[in-house]
mmCIF file of C-alpha atoms in Angstrom:
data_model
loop_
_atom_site.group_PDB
_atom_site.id
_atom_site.type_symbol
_atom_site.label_atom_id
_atom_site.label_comp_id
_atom_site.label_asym_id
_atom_site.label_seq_id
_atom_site.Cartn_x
_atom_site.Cartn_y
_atom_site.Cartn_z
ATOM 1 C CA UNK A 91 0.356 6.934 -1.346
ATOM 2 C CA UNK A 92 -1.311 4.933 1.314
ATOM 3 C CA UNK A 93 1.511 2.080 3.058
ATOM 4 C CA UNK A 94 0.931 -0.340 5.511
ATOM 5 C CA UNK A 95 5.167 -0.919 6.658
ATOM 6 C CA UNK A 96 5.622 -3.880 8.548
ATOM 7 C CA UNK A 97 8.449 -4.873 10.956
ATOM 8 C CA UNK A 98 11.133 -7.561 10.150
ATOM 9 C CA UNK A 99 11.288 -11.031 10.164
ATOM 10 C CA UNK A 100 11.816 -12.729 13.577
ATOM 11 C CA UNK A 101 12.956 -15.607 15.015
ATOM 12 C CA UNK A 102 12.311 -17.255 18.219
ATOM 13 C CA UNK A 103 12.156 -20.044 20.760
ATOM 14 C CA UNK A 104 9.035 -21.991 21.591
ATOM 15 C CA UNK A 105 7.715 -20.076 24.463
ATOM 16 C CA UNK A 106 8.819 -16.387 23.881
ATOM 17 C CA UNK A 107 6.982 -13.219 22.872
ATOM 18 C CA UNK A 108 7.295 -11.434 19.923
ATOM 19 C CA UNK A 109 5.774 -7.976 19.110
ATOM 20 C CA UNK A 110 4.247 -6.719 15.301
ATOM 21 C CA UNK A 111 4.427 -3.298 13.502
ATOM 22 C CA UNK A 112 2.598 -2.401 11.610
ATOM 23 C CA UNK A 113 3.159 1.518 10.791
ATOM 24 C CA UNK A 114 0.331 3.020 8.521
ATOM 25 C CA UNK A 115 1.117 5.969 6.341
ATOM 26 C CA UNK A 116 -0.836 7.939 3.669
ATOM 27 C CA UNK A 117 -4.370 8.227 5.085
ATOM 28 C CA UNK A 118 -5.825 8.720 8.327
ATOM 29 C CA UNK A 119 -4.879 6.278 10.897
ATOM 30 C CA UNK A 120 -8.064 6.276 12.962
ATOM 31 C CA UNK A 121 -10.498 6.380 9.773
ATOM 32 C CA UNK A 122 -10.208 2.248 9.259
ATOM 33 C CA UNK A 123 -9.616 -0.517 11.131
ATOM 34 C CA UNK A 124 -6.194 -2.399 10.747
ATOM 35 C CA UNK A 125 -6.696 -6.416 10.606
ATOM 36 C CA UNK A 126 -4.079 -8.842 10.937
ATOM 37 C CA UNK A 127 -4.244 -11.992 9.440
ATOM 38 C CA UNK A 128 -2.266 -14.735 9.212
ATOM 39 C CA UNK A 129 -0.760 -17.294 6.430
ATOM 40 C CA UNK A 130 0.917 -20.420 7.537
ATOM 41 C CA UNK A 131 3.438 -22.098 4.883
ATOM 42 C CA UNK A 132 1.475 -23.678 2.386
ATOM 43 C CA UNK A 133 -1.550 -22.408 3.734
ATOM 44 C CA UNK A 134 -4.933 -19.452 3.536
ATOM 45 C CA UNK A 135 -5.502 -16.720 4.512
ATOM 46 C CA UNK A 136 -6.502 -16.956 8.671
ATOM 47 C CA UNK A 137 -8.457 -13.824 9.760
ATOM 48 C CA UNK A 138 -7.039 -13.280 13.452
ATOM 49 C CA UNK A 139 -8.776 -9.814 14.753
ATOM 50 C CA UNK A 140 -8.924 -6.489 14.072
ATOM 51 C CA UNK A 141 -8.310 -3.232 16.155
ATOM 52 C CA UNK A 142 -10.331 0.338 15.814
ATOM 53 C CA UNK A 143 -7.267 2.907 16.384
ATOM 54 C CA UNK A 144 -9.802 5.694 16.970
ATOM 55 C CA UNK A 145 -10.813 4.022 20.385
ATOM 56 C CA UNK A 146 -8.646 0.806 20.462
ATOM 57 C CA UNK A 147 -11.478 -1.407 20.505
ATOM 58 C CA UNK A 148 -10.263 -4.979 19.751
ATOM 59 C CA UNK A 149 -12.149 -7.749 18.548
ATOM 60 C CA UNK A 150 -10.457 -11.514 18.361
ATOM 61 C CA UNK A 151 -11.114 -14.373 15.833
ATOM 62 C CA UNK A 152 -12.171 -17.358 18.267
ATOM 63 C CA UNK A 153 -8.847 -18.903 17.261
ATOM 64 C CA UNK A 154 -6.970 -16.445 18.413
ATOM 65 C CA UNK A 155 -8.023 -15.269 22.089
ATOM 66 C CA UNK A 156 -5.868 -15.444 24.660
ATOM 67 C CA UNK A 157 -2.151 -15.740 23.265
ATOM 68 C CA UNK A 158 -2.734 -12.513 20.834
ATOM 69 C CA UNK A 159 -2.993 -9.239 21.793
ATOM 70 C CA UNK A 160 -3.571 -6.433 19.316
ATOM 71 C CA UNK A 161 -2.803 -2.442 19.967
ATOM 72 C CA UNK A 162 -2.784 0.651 18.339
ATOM 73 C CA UNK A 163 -0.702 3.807 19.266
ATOM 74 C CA UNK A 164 -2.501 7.672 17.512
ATOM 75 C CA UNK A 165 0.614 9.008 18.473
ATOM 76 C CA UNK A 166 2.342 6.958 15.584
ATOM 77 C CA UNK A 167 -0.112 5.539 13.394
ATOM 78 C CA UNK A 168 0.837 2.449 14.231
ATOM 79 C CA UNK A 169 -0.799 -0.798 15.245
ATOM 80 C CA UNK A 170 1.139 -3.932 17.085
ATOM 81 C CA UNK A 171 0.466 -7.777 17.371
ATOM 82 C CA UNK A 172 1.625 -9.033 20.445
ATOM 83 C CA UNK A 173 2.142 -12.775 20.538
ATOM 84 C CA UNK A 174 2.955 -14.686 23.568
ATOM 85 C CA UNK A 175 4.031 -18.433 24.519
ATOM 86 C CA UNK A 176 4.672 -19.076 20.727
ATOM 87 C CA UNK A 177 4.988 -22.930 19.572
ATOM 88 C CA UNK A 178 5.803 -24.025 16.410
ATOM 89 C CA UNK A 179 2.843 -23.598 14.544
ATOM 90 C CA UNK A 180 2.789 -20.040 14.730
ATOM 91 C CA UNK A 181 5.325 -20.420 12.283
ATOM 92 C CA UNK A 182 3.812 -17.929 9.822
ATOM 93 C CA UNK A 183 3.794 -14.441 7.762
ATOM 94 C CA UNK A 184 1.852 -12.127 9.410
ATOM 95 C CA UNK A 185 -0.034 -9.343 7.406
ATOM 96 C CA UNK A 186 -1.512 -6.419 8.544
ATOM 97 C CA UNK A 187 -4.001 -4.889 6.342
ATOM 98 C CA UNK A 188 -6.912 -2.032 5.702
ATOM 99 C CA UNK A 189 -10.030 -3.371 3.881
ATOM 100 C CA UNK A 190 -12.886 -1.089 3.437
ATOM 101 C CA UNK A 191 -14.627 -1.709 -0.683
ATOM 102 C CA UNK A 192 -11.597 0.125 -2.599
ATOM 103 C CA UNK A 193 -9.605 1.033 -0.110
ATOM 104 C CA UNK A 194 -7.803 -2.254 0.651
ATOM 105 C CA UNK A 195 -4.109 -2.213 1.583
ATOM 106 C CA UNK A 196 -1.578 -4.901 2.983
ATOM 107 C CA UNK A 197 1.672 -4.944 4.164
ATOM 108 C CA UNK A 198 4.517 -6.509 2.694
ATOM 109 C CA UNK A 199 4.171 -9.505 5.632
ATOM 110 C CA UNK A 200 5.971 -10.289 8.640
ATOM 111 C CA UNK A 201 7.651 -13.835 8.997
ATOM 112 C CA UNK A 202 7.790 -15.203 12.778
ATOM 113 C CA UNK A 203 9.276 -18.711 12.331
ATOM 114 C CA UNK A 204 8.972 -20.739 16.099
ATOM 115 C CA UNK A 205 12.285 -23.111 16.283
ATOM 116 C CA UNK A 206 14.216 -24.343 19.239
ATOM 117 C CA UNK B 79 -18.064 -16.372 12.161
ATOM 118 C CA UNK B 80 -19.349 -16.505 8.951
ATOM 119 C CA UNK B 81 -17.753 -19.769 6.717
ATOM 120 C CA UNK B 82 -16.783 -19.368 3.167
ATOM 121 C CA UNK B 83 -16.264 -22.273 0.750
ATOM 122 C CA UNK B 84 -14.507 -22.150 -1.919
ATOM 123 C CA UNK B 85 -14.067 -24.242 -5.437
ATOM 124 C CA UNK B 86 -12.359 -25.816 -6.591
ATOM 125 C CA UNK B 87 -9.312 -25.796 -4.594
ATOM 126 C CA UNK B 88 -7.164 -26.124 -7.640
ATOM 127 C CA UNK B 89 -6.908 -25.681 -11.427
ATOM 128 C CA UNK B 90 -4.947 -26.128 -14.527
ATOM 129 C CA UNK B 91 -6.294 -23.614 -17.354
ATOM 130 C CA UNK B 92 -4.370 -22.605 -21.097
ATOM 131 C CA UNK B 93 -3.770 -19.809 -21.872
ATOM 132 C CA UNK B 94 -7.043 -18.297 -23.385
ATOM 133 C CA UNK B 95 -9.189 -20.251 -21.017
ATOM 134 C CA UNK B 96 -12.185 -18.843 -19.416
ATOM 135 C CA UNK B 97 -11.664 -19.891 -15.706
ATOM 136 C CA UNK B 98 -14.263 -19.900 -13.029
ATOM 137 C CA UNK B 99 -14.381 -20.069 -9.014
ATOM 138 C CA UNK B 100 -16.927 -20.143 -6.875
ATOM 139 C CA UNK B 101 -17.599 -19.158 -3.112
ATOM 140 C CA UNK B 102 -20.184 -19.827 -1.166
ATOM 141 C CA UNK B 103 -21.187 -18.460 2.116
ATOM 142 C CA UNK B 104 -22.470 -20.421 5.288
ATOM 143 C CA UNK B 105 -25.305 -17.603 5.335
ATOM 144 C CA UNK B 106 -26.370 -14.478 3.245
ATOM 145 C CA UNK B 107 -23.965 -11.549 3.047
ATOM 146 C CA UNK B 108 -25.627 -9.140 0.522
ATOM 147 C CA UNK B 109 -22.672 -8.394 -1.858
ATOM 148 C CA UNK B 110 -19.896 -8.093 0.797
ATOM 149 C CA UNK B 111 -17.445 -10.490 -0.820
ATOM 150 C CA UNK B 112 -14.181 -9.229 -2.301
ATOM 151 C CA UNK B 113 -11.757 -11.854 -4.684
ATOM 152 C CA UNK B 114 -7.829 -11.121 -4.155
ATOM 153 C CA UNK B 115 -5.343 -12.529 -5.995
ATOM 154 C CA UNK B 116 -2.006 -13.918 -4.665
ATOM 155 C CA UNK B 117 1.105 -14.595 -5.965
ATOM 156 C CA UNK B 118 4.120 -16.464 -3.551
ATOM 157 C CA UNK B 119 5.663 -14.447 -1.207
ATOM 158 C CA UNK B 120 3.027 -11.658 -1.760
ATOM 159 C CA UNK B 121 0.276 -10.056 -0.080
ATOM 160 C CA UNK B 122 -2.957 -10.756 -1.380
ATOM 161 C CA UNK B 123 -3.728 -8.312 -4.154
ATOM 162 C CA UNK B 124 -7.435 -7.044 -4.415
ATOM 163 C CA UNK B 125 -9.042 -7.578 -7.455
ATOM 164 C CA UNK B 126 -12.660 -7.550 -6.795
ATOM 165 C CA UNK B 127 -14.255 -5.997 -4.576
ATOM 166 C CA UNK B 128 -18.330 -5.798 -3.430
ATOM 167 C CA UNK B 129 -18.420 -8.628 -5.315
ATOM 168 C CA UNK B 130 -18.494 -6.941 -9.011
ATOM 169 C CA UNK B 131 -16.679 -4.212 -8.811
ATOM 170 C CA UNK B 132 -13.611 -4.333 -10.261
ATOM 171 C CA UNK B 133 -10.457 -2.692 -8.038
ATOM 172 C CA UNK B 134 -8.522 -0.027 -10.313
ATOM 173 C CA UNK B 135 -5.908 -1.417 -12.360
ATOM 174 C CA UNK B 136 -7.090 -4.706 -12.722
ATOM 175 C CA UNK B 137 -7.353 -5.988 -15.973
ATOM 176 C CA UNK B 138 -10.950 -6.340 -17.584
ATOM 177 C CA UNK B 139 -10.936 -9.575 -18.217
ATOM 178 C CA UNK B 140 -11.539 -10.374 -14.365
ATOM 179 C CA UNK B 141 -15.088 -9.963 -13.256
ATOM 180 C CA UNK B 142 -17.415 -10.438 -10.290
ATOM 181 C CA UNK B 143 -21.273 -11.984 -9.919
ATOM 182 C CA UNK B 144 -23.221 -13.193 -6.956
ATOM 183 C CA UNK B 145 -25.293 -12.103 -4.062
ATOM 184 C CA UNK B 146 -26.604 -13.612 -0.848
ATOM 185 C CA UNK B 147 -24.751 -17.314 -0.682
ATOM 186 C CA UNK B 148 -23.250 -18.027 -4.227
ATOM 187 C CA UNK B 149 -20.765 -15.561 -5.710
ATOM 188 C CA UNK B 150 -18.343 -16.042 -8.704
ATOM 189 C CA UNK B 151 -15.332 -14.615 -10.252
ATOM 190 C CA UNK B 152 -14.551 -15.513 -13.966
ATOM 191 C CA UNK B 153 -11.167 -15.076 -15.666
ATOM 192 C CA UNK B 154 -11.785 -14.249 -19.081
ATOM 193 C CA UNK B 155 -9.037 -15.157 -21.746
ATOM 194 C CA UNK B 156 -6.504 -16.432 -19.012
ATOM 195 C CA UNK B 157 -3.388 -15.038 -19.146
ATOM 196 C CA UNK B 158 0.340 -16.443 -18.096
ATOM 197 C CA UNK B 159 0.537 -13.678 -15.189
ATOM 198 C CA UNK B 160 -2.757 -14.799 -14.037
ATOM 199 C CA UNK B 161 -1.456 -17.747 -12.242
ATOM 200 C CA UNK B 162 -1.469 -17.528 -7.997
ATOM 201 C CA UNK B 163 -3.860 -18.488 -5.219
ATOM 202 C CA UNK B 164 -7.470 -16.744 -5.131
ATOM 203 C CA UNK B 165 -9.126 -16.407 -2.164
ATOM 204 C CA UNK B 166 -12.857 -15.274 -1.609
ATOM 205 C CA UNK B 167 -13.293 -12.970 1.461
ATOM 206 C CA UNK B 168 -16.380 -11.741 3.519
ATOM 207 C CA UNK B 169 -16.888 -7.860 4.870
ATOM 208 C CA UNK B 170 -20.268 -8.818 5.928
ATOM 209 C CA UNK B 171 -18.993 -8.376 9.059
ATOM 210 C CA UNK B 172 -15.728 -6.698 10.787
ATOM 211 C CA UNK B 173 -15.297 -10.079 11.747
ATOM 212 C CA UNK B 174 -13.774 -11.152 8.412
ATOM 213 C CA UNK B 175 -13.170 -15.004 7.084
ATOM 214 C CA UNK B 176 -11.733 -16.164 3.905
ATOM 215 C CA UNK B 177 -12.504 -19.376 1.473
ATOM 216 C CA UNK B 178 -9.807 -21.871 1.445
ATOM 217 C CA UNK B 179 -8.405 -20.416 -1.754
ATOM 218 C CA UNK B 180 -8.092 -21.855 -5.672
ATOM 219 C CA UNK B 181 -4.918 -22.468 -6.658
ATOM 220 C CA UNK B 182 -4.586 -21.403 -10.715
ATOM 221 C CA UNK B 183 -1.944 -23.182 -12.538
ATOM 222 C CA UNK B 184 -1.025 -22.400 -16.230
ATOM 223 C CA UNK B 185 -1.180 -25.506 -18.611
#
C-alpha cells in the first residue's frame, strides 16, 4: 500500500523556520516526483514545487522561490519542505503528494499556523 | 505556468441532479487534466484522471470530457456524499497549477 506520512502540526513565530516530512512508503521513492502544495484556510489548492529524489533536482512555483527550500533524502525515502522567515500568511496545510495518471497519492496534510 | 479557470466557483444541486464544471486552460494541454474531489480537512481525492479516465473506485456516475483548452467533469445522479470542493489540475507540465475549485453544496 503506497503512503505518503507527513509530519505534525507546527506552530511558530513570525520569522522562524520550520522543516516538512514527508516519508514515502510502498513504491519506489526515486520512480516519481514528490510535489508539495499548499492550501490556505478557506482557500485552493497552490502548487509550490516539486523535487526529483532520483537526482534532487528541484523546480519552484514563481511564488515560492526564495523562502522554500525542498529536499529529498534516498537513504529514507523521504522528502522535506524547508520554510524560512515565515509570516502569517503561511498559515496553511501543507500536502505532499505523488501524481503521475493513476498513481496519485497525498498525505494526510501538515498544518503550520504563523502566530506571535 | 500554465492558468486554469474554473466554473462556476460554487453550486447548489438535489439530490439526483446532473452537475457540471468546467475548466479551461490558458493554452492547450492535450488531455493532461485530472478532477479531484475534496472534502474538509482532507486531501484532495483523485477522481479523474487524463481527463476521462476514471481513478479506481470511483463511482460511475462521475465522468471526464475535453481536450486542448475546455475540459468537463459531469456528476451524474448527484449523490449526498458527493458534496466537497473540486478542483481541475494540469500535468501538462511538472510544473503543475490548479483551477480555483467549485464548491458543490447539496440542496
Amino acid at each position: 500500500e503506497v503512503q505518503l506520512g507527513q509530519s505534525g502540526t507546527e506552530v511558530k513565530k513570525p520569522g522562524a523556520t520550520v522543516k516538512l516530512s514527508c516519508k514515502v512508503s510502498g513504491y519506489t521513492f526515486t520512480d516519481s516526483y514528490i510535489h508539495w502544495v499548499r492550501q490556505a484556510p478557506g482557500k485552493g489548492l497552490e502548487w509550490m514545487g516539486l523535487v526529483e529524489p532520483e537526482d534532487g533536482k528541484v523546480t519552484y512555483a514563481q511564488n515560492f522561490e526564495g523562502r522554500f527550500t525542498i529536499t529529498a533524502d534516498m537513504s529514507t525515502d523521504t522528502a522535506y519542505m524547508e520554510l524560512s522567515s515565515l509570516r502569517s500568511d503561511d498559515t496553511a496545510i501543507y500536502f505532499c503528494a505523488t501524481i503521475h495518471d493513476s498513481h496519485n497519492y497525498w498525505g494526510q496534510g501538515t498544518l503550520v499556523t504563523v502566530s506571535s | 505556468d500554465i492558468q486554469l479557470t474554473q466554473s462556476p466557483s460554487s453550486l447548489s444541486a438535489s439530490v439526483g441532479d446532473r452537475v457540471t464544471v468546467t475548466c479551461r486552460a490558458g493554452q492547450s494541454i492535450s488531455r493532461y487534466l485530472n478532477w479531484y474531489q475534496q472534502k474538509p480537512g482532507k486531501a484532495p481525492k483523485l477522481v479523474i484522471y487524463t481527463a476521462s479516465s476514471l481513478q479506481s473506485g470511483v463511482p460511475s456516475r462521475f465522468s471526464g470530457s475535453g481536450s486542448g483548452t475546455d475540459f468537463t467533469l459531469t456528476i451524474n445522479t448527484l449523490q449526498p456524499e458527493d458534496f466537497g470542493t473540486y478542483y481541475c489540475q494540469q500535468s501538462y507540465t511538472a510544473r503543475l497549477s490548479f483551477g480555483g475549485g467549485t464548491k458543490v453544496e447539496i440542496k
